[in-house]
Amino acid sequence: MFTKLRNRFLILNLVIISIIMLVAFTSIYTITYRDVQRNIHMELNKVTDSYTRDFDLPHGDRPGADLNLGGPDDGEFGFEGTPPKRSISFMLETDSNLTITSRETTLELEETFYPLALDAAVEENKASGQFELDGSHWTFEILQTSTGYMLVFLDTSSQQVILTNLIYTFAIVALVMLIVIFFTSRFFANRSIAPIQEAFDKQKQFIANASHELKTPLTIINTNTDVLLANSEDQIRNQEKWLYYIKSETERMTRLTNDLLYLTEMDDSRAGILYTKFDMSEAVENILLTMEAVMFEKQVHLSYEIEPGLQVTGANEQLKQVVMILLDNAVKYTNEGGSVHLSLKKQQQEVVLSVTNTGEGIAPEHLSRIFDRFYRTDSGRARKQGGYGLGLAIAKSIVEQHKGKIYAKSTLGESTTFYVHIS
């Protein structure tokens, strides 16, 4: 699905860019073509003026579509004008039947070339135009004289080469740019889609895990209900065991659904949380007092180091919940007789909370995933202790809401430490 989405994005991107490049190149070529044609026309006029300076031409008389019209058959003429030295041109003088009578040129051309040029110009059947002959491009203009016609030819091969090279350049640049854009777009498309795909995969995994967690208590409840129905005439006192199982699994399902709802509410109400300034040191001390009994019962030694008067801005109850989750997690995964150490101090502009517990530790491959929803390094042990793998996910969500960061470090077989940075 994501591969198709990426490919559609690439195709759409390339089509849009291709259209933009085509419009841009067409505009540039059109402007360049008009400039070249204007320059050719100006140069042809200069060359024509130089050849016709001493000719007796009818004022404003230019041949139309029919080159055989007009022009007396007698009379003589001469010319003294010279074309610009930088121009590659020549002039042909013809009688009224378009037979060459004289020529003037700045080039050394074969005698057979002039009749061919004359025929090519006549075939255009207009007063001025362009044609290609022997690999060269020529622009011409036909003027009517008292004895016939005068044809001026200007070599425009260099200008045509410019236009041709411009087309080739555009084609090569467009091809290279499309290749570069394709791979660049593919790179950024993959990077853009990666978070979406990751979120989609996490969502699928989340649904699968939630379904699995709900399936177990529902199965137990259903089984125990069947047992009760099978002994419907027995006294309730004799059925207490099955009722207790049903109540226990119902409570587990209630805790699970409450945690799921809480995560959903936090995701949906990030902008609606009221932040206030409060004493974090005092809040942590109060939580430690509530946890002493649990630690004493499990024979876990508690030590702490709390800097007094540390103020933070945030949601009081939510940050207290983070501390509670970390302490509860530390107690659960500390073996009997182990120890838990809590530290709260200020580092630069941040308040740093750390909770360390002795125990088996967490393998490096699990450290990056322990904050994922329903993720547990030891599913059997967590289920026995009543955990669903949502506590650390809730803690991470709360910390991220407060623009902080939470992470863990662990040494296998020794200890695990969770760190929370709040500014």
Short mmCIF file of C-alpha atoms in Angstrom, two decimals:
data_model
loop_
_atom_site.label_atom_id
_atom_site.label_comp_id
_atom_site.label_asym_id
_atom_site.label_seq_id
_atom_site.Cartn_x
_atom_site.Cartn_y
_atom_site.Cartn_z
CA MET A 1 0.00 0.00 0.00
CA PHE A 2 2.72 2.45 0.98
CA THR A 3 4.80 1.51 -2.08
CA LYS A 4 1.83 2.37 -4.33
CA LEU A 5 1.33 5.62 -2.42
CA ARG A 6 5.00 6.52 -2.89
CA ASN A 7 4.91 5.65 -6.61
CA ARG A 8 1.80 7.78 -7.14
CA PHE A 9 3.48 10.65 -5.35
CA LEU A 10 6.57 10.28 -7.55
CA ILE A 11 4.55 10.13 -10.77
CA LEU A 12 2.46 13.15 -9.79
CA ASN A 13 5.59 15.05 -8.77
CA LEU A 14 7.40 14.24 -12.02
CA VAL A 15 4.36 15.17 -14.15
CA ILE A 16 3.98 18.53 -12.42
CA ILE A 17 7.70 19.30 -12.67
CA SER A 18 7.78 18.18 -16.32
CA ILE A 19 4.91 20.54 -17.17
CA ILE A 20 6.61 23.41 -15.35
CA MET A 21 9.92 22.72 -17.10
CA LEU A 22 8.20 22.43 -20.48
CA VAL A 23 6.43 25.77 -20.00
CA ALA A 24 9.67 27.41 -18.80
CA PHE A 25 11.79 26.01 -21.63
CA THR A 26 9.14 26.85 -24.23
CA SER A 27 8.99 30.42 -22.97
CA ILE A 28 12.77 30.77 -23.02
CA TYR A 29 13.02 29.25 -26.49
CA THR A 30 10.22 31.46 -27.83
CA ILE A 31 11.86 34.61 -26.47
CA THR A 32 15.27 33.54 -27.81
CA TYR A 33 13.80 32.61 -31.20
CA ARG A 34 12.12 36.00 -31.55
CA ASP A 35 15.33 37.79 -30.59
CA VAL A 36 17.34 35.77 -33.12
CA GLN A 37 14.80 36.39 -35.87
CA ARG A 38 14.74 40.09 -35.08
CA ASN A 39 18.54 40.25 -35.23
CA ILE A 40 18.53 38.33 -38.52
CA HIS A 41 15.95 40.73 -39.95
CA MET A 42 17.97 43.77 -38.83
CA GLU A 43 21.18 42.37 -40.28
CA LEU A 44 19.45 41.46 -43.54
CA ASN A 45 18.15 45.02 -43.83
CA LYS A 46 21.67 46.38 -43.35
CA VAL A 47 23.08 44.01 -45.93
CA THR A 48 20.25 44.83 -48.34
CA ASP A 49 20.80 48.57 -47.86
CA SER A 50 24.49 48.17 -48.62
CA TYR A 51 23.80 46.30 -51.87
CA THR A 52 20.97 48.60 -53.04
CA ARG A 53 22.60 51.92 -52.21
CA ASP A 54 23.32 52.76 -55.85
CA PHE A 55 20.38 50.92 -57.42
CA ASP A 56 17.40 52.61 -58.98
CA LEU A 57 14.57 50.76 -57.20
CA PRO A 58 10.89 51.61 -57.45
CA HIS A 59 9.94 53.19 -54.12
CA GLY A 60 8.34 50.66 -51.81
CA ASP A 61 8.00 48.11 -54.61
CA ARG A 62 8.37 44.53 -53.38
CA PRO A 63 7.33 41.44 -55.33
CA GLY A 64 4.24 39.64 -54.24
CA ALA A 65 3.37 36.02 -54.58
CA ASP A 66 4.00 36.09 -58.33
CA LEU A 67 7.67 36.85 -59.02
CA ASN A 68 7.09 37.11 -62.80
CA LEU A 69 5.10 40.36 -62.48
CA GLY A 70 6.44 43.71 -63.72
CA GLY A 71 9.94 44.81 -64.61
CA PRO A 72 11.06 46.22 -67.98
CA ASP A 73 13.29 44.11 -70.19
CA ASP A 74 15.86 46.75 -71.06
CA GLY A 75 18.18 49.04 -69.18
CA GLU A 76 21.54 48.71 -67.49
CA PHE A 77 22.56 49.23 -63.91
CA GLY A 78 25.63 49.02 -61.74
CA PHE A 79 26.40 48.93 -57.99
CA GLU A 80 29.09 50.35 -55.78
CA GLY A 81 27.72 49.53 -52.31
CA THR A 82 29.54 46.98 -50.15
CA PRO A 83 27.93 44.83 -47.45
CA PRO A 84 29.16 44.84 -43.83
CA LYS A 85 32.45 42.97 -43.60
CA ARG A 86 31.24 40.70 -40.82
CA SER A 87 28.24 39.54 -42.84
CA ILE A 88 28.38 36.39 -44.92
CA SER A 89 26.21 37.33 -47.85
CA PHE A 90 25.88 37.69 -51.59
CA MET A 91 23.59 39.43 -54.06
CA LEU A 92 22.19 38.19 -57.35
CA GLU A 93 20.81 40.43 -60.06
CA THR A 94 18.35 38.89 -62.54
CA ASP A 95 16.32 40.02 -65.45
CA SER A 96 12.53 39.86 -65.46
CA ASN A 97 12.71 36.16 -66.34
CA LEU A 98 14.80 35.45 -63.24
CA THR A 99 17.95 34.76 -65.21
CA ILE A 100 21.11 35.73 -63.37
CA THR A 101 22.79 38.72 -65.04
CA SER A 102 25.22 39.75 -62.33
CA ARG A 103 26.30 38.99 -58.77
CA GLU A 104 28.19 40.51 -55.86
CA THR A 105 29.51 38.37 -53.01
CA THR A 106 31.79 38.36 -50.01
CA LEU A 107 32.24 34.61 -50.37
CA GLU A 108 34.11 32.25 -52.66
CA LEU A 109 31.35 29.91 -53.74
CA GLU A 110 31.12 27.48 -56.63
CA GLU A 111 29.40 28.79 -59.71
CA THR A 112 26.76 26.08 -59.47
CA PHE A 113 25.71 27.30 -56.00
CA TYR A 114 24.16 30.60 -57.19
CA PRO A 115 21.51 29.09 -59.50
CA LEU A 116 20.59 26.63 -56.76
CA ALA A 117 20.19 29.47 -54.27
CA LEU A 118 18.09 31.40 -56.77
CA ASP A 119 15.82 28.40 -57.39
CA ALA A 120 15.45 27.79 -53.62
CA ALA A 121 14.43 31.41 -53.04
CA VAL A 122 11.97 31.41 -55.96
CA GLU A 123 10.40 28.17 -54.69
CA GLU A 124 9.52 29.93 -51.42
CA ASN A 125 7.24 32.13 -53.56
CA LYS A 126 7.49 35.15 -51.26
CA ALA A 127 9.45 38.37 -50.96
CA SER A 128 11.59 37.14 -48.07
CA GLY A 129 12.14 33.89 -46.29
CA GLN A 130 14.58 31.19 -45.28
CA PHE A 131 15.84 27.94 -46.76
CA GLU A 132 18.54 25.35 -46.23
CA LEU A 133 21.06 24.52 -48.93
CA ASP A 134 24.16 22.29 -48.74
CA GLY A 135 23.98 22.20 -44.96
CA SER A 136 23.82 25.99 -44.59
CA HIS A 137 20.87 28.15 -43.61
CA TRP A 138 20.13 31.24 -45.69
CA THR A 139 17.76 34.15 -45.32
CA PHE A 140 16.84 36.08 -48.46
CA GLU A 141 15.00 39.15 -49.62
CA ILE A 142 13.80 39.88 -53.17
CA LEU A 143 13.68 43.44 -54.48
CA GLN A 144 12.34 44.59 -57.83
CA THR A 145 14.66 46.72 -59.97
CA SER A 146 14.13 48.67 -63.15
CA THR A 147 15.46 45.76 -65.17
CA GLY A 148 14.26 42.77 -63.18
CA TYR A 149 14.97 41.59 -59.64
CA MET A 150 17.71 41.74 -57.07
CA LEU A 151 18.02 38.95 -54.52
CA VAL A 152 20.06 39.41 -51.33
CA PHE A 153 21.16 36.32 -49.44
CA LEU A 154 22.47 36.25 -45.85
CA ASP A 155 24.05 33.18 -44.20
CA THR A 156 22.25 32.57 -40.87
CA SER A 157 23.77 29.17 -40.06
CA SER A 158 25.35 30.42 -36.84
CA GLN A 159 22.01 31.72 -35.56
CA GLN A 160 20.29 28.47 -36.47
CA VAL A 161 23.03 26.54 -34.69
CA ILE A 162 22.30 28.60 -31.58
CA LEU A 163 18.62 27.70 -31.73
CA THR A 164 19.36 24.04 -32.43
CA ASN A 165 21.90 23.84 -29.61
CA LEU A 166 19.38 25.53 -27.34
CA ILE A 167 16.88 22.74 -28.03
CA TYR A 168 19.49 20.05 -27.41
CA THR A 169 20.62 21.81 -24.24
CA PHE A 170 17.06 22.02 -22.97
CA ALA A 171 16.51 18.34 -23.74
CA ILE A 172 19.70 17.25 -21.94
CA VAL A 173 19.09 19.55 -18.97
CA ALA A 174 15.48 18.38 -18.72
CA LEU A 175 16.52 14.71 -18.81
CA VAL A 176 19.25 15.20 -16.20
CA MET A 177 16.96 17.27 -14.01
CA LEU A 178 14.17 14.70 -14.20
CA ILE A 179 16.61 11.93 -13.20
CA VAL A 180 17.94 14.01 -10.30
CA ILE A 181 14.43 15.03 -9.26
CA PHE A 182 13.24 11.43 -9.47
CA PHE A 183 15.89 10.10 -7.11
CA THR A 184 15.63 13.16 -4.84
CA SER A 185 11.83 12.86 -4.71
CA ARG A 186 12.11 9.13 -4.08
CA PHE A 187 14.50 9.75 -1.20
CA PHE A 188 12.26 12.36 0.43
CA ALA A 189 9.12 10.36 -0.36
CA ASN A 190 10.57 7.36 1.46
CA ARG A 191 11.51 9.57 4.39
CA SER A 192 8.06 11.19 4.42
CA ILE A 193 6.20 7.90 4.22
CA ALA A 194 8.40 6.12 6.78
CA PRO A 195 6.75 7.79 9.84
CA ILE A 196 3.30 7.11 8.39
CA GLN A 197 4.16 3.47 7.76
CA GLU A 198 5.67 3.17 11.21
CA ALA A 199 2.56 4.70 12.79
CA PHE A 200 0.36 2.39 10.72
CA ASP A 201 2.37 -0.67 11.77
CA LYS A 202 2.24 0.43 15.40
CA GLN A 203 -1.50 0.91 15.14
CA LYS A 204 -1.94 -2.60 13.74
CA GLN A 205 0.30 -4.00 16.46
CA PHE A 206 -1.58 -1.97 19.06
CA ILE A 207 -4.94 -3.36 17.93
CA ALA A 208 -3.57 -6.91 17.87
CA ASN A 209 -2.08 -6.53 21.37
CA ALA A 210 -5.22 -4.92 22.78
CA SER A 211 -7.34 -7.70 21.30
CA HIS A 212 -5.01 -10.31 22.77
CA GLU A 213 -5.06 -8.70 26.23
CA LEU A 214 -8.85 -8.51 26.20
CA LYS A 215 -9.25 -12.04 24.90
CA THR A 216 -7.64 -13.69 27.94
CA PRO A 217 -9.89 -12.17 30.66
CA LEU A 218 -12.96 -12.60 28.48
CA THR A 219 -12.14 -16.29 28.05
CA ILE A 220 -11.70 -16.70 31.80
CA ILE A 221 -14.95 -14.86 32.54
CA ASN A 222 -16.83 -16.93 29.98
CA THR A 223 -15.42 -20.20 31.34
CA ASN A 224 -16.25 -19.37 34.94
CA THR A 225 -19.71 -18.25 33.96
CA ASP A 226 -20.28 -21.62 32.29
CA VAL A 227 -19.19 -23.34 35.50
CA LEU A 228 -21.66 -21.26 37.51
CA LEU A 229 -24.48 -22.02 35.09
CA ALA A 230 -23.65 -25.71 35.20
CA ASN A 231 -24.12 -25.63 38.99
CA SER A 232 -27.02 -23.23 39.09
CA GLU A 233 -28.65 -24.95 42.06
CA ASP A 234 -25.55 -24.82 44.24
CA GLN A 235 -25.23 -22.18 46.95
CA ILE A 236 -23.34 -18.97 46.26
CA ARG A 237 -20.94 -19.78 49.10
CA ASN A 238 -19.77 -22.85 47.19
CA GLN A 239 -19.32 -20.79 44.02
CA GLU A 240 -17.20 -18.02 45.56
CA LYS A 241 -14.04 -19.21 43.82
CA TRP A 242 -15.56 -18.78 40.34
CA LEU A 243 -17.10 -15.45 41.25
CA TYR A 244 -13.75 -14.25 42.55
CA TYR A 245 -12.11 -15.18 39.23
CA ILE A 246 -14.79 -13.30 37.32
CA LYS A 247 -14.39 -10.20 39.51
CA SER A 248 -10.60 -10.31 39.27
CA GLU A 249 -10.59 -10.50 35.47
CA THR A 250 -13.27 -7.80 35.28
CA GLU A 251 -11.08 -5.50 37.33
CA ARG A 252 -8.11 -6.24 35.06
CA MET A 253 -10.22 -5.39 32.01
CA THR A 254 -11.36 -2.19 33.71
CA ARG A 255 -7.77 -1.14 34.36
CA LEU A 256 -6.83 -1.93 30.77
CA THR A 257 -9.71 0.00 29.23
CA ASN A 258 -9.07 2.95 31.59
CA ASP A 259 -5.43 3.05 30.52
CA LEU A 260 -6.38 2.87 26.87
CA LEU A 261 -8.92 5.66 27.28
CA TYR A 262 -6.38 7.72 29.17
CA LEU A 263 -3.83 7.37 26.36
CA THR A 264 -6.46 8.32 23.79
CA GLU A 265 -7.56 11.35 25.79
CA MET A 266 -3.97 12.58 26.10
CA ASP A 267 -3.42 12.20 22.36
CA ASP A 268 -6.59 14.18 21.63
CA SER A 269 -6.23 16.94 24.23
CA ARG A 270 -2.61 18.00 24.06
CA ALA A 271 -3.51 21.66 23.61
CA GLY A 272 -6.13 21.72 26.38
CA ILE A 273 -3.93 20.85 29.38
CA LEU A 274 -3.64 23.52 32.06
CA TYR A 275 -0.01 24.05 33.12
CA THR A 276 0.80 25.62 36.48
CA LYS A 277 3.97 26.13 38.46
CA PHE A 278 4.31 23.76 41.42
CA ASP A 279 6.88 22.30 43.80
CA MET A 280 8.15 19.09 42.19
CA SER A 281 10.27 18.19 45.22
CA GLU A 282 7.25 18.16 47.52
CA ALA A 283 5.17 16.16 45.02
CA VAL A 284 7.85 13.44 44.76
CA GLU A 285 8.22 13.22 48.54
CA ASN A 286 4.48 12.67 48.93
CA ILE A 287 4.55 9.86 46.37
CA LEU A 288 7.45 8.19 48.18
CA LEU A 289 5.39 8.14 51.37
CA THR A 290 2.60 6.22 49.61
CA MET A 291 5.08 3.70 48.19
CA GLU A 292 6.91 2.90 51.42
CA ALA A 293 4.39 0.27 52.50
CA VAL A 294 4.59 -1.53 49.14
CA MET A 295 8.38 -1.57 49.24
CA PHE A 296 8.43 -2.72 52.84
CA GLU A 297 6.08 -5.59 52.02
CA LYS A 298 8.31 -6.72 49.17
CA GLN A 299 11.44 -6.14 51.26
CA VAL A 300 12.87 -3.62 48.83
CA HIS A 301 15.26 -1.04 50.22
CA LEU A 302 14.41 2.56 49.23
CA SER A 303 16.88 5.43 49.16
CA TYR A 304 16.40 8.89 47.70
CA GLU A 305 18.13 12.18 47.12
CA ILE A 306 15.76 15.10 46.56
CA GLU A 307 16.85 18.67 46.09
CA PRO A 308 14.35 20.88 47.95
CA GLY A 309 12.27 23.62 46.35
CA LEU A 310 12.54 22.53 42.72
CA GLN A 311 9.83 24.28 40.73
CA VAL A 312 8.46 23.05 37.39
CA THR A 313 5.64 24.24 35.14
CA GLY A 314 3.21 21.55 34.08
CA ALA A 315 0.21 19.43 35.00
CA ASN A 316 0.74 18.50 38.66
CA GLU A 317 -1.27 15.27 38.71
CA GLN A 318 0.13 14.00 35.43
CA LEU A 319 3.77 14.49 36.44
CA LYS A 320 3.03 12.80 39.78
CA GLN A 321 1.60 9.91 37.77
CA VAL A 322 4.91 9.64 35.87
CA VAL A 323 6.81 9.34 39.17
CA MET A 324 4.31 6.75 40.41
CA ILE A 325 4.63 4.69 37.21
CA LEU A 326 8.42 4.68 37.37
CA LEU A 327 8.49 3.74 41.06
CA ASP A 328 5.86 1.04 40.59
CA ASN A 329 7.78 -0.33 37.60
CA ALA A 330 11.03 -0.30 39.63
CA VAL A 331 9.43 -2.21 42.52
CA LYS A 332 7.88 -4.81 40.20
CA TYR A 333 11.19 -5.63 38.54
CA THR A 334 13.35 -5.55 41.67
CA ASN A 335 14.01 -8.93 43.22
CA GLU A 336 13.20 -9.45 46.89
CA GLY A 337 15.91 -7.82 48.98
CA GLY A 338 16.94 -5.48 46.16
CA SER A 339 17.03 -1.70 46.24
CA VAL A 340 15.43 1.30 44.55
CA HIS A 341 17.08 4.71 44.44
CA LEU A 342 15.33 7.94 43.43
CA SER A 343 17.10 11.17 42.61
CA LEU A 344 15.62 14.59 41.87
CA LYS A 345 17.97 17.45 41.11
CA LYS A 346 18.48 20.43 38.87
CA GLN A 347 20.88 20.32 35.93
CA GLN A 348 21.33 23.63 34.12
CA GLN A 349 17.78 24.72 33.21
CA GLU A 350 16.16 21.30 33.66
CA VAL A 351 14.82 19.25 36.54
CA VAL A 352 16.08 15.69 36.22
CA LEU A 353 14.35 12.74 37.86
CA SER A 354 16.07 9.36 37.91
CA VAL A 355 14.75 6.08 39.29
CA THR A 356 17.20 3.17 39.60
CA ASN A 357 16.41 -0.39 40.60
CA THR A 358 18.61 -3.44 40.96
CA GLY A 359 17.62 -6.56 39.09
CA GLU A 360 18.02 -8.43 35.85
CA GLY A 361 18.30 -5.28 33.74
CA ILE A 362 17.06 -4.70 30.19
CA ALA A 363 18.84 -5.97 27.08
CA PRO A 364 20.02 -3.25 24.64
CA GLU A 365 17.66 -4.45 21.90
CA HIS A 366 14.68 -3.77 24.20
CA LEU A 367 15.68 -0.31 25.45
CA SER A 368 14.42 1.50 22.37
CA ARG A 369 11.02 -0.26 22.50
CA ILE A 370 10.10 -0.41 26.18
CA PHE A 371 8.04 2.79 25.80
CA ASP A 372 5.88 1.26 23.06
CA ARG A 373 2.33 0.36 24.02
CA PHE A 374 1.91 -3.25 25.18
CA TYR A 375 5.62 -3.92 24.80
CA ARG A 376 7.08 -6.14 27.53
CA THR A 377 10.48 -7.74 27.74
CA ASP A 378 9.07 -10.63 29.80
CA SER A 379 5.40 -11.21 28.98
CA GLY A 380 4.93 -14.04 31.45
CA ARG A 381 6.32 -12.14 34.41
CA ALA A 382 4.46 -8.96 33.52
CA ARG A 383 1.15 -10.81 33.20
CA LYS A 384 1.72 -12.50 36.56
CA GLN A 385 2.25 -9.06 38.13
CA GLY A 386 -0.84 -7.67 36.47
CA GLY A 387 0.93 -5.49 33.91
CA TYR A 388 -0.17 -4.74 30.37
CA GLY A 389 2.85 -2.83 29.13
CA LEU A 390 1.01 0.50 29.09
CA GLY A 391 2.58 2.23 32.08
CA LEU A 392 5.77 3.40 30.39
CA ALA A 393 3.80 4.37 27.28
CA ILE A 394 1.61 6.61 29.45
CA ALA A 395 4.68 8.07 31.17
CA LYS A 396 6.30 8.83 27.81
CA SER A 397 3.14 10.49 26.50
CA ILE A 398 2.91 12.73 29.58
CA VAL A 399 6.58 13.71 29.43
CA GLU A 400 6.36 14.53 25.72
CA GLN A 401 3.33 16.71 26.42
CA HIS A 402 5.54 18.71 28.77
CA LYS A 403 8.22 19.08 26.04
CA GLY A 404 10.54 16.87 28.08
CA LYS A 405 12.31 13.63 27.38
CA ILE A 406 12.35 10.21 28.99
CA TYR A 407 14.81 7.38 28.40
CA ALA A 408 16.40 4.39 30.12
CA LYS A 409 19.87 2.96 30.65
CA SER A 410 20.54 -0.53 31.85
CA THR A 411 23.32 -2.93 32.73
CA LEU A 412 22.31 -6.58 32.36
CA GLY A 413 22.30 -8.44 35.64
CA GLU A 414 22.86 -5.27 37.67
CA SER A 415 20.45 -2.35 37.39
CA THR A 416 18.14 -0.22 35.28
CA THR A 417 17.75 3.57 35.48
CA PHE A 418 14.96 5.69 34.01
CA TYR A 419 15.61 9.38 33.42
CA VAL A 420 13.06 12.18 33.02
CA HIS A 421 14.07 15.70 31.99
CA ILE A 422 11.54 18.50 32.53
CA SER A 423 12.36 22.14 31.87
#
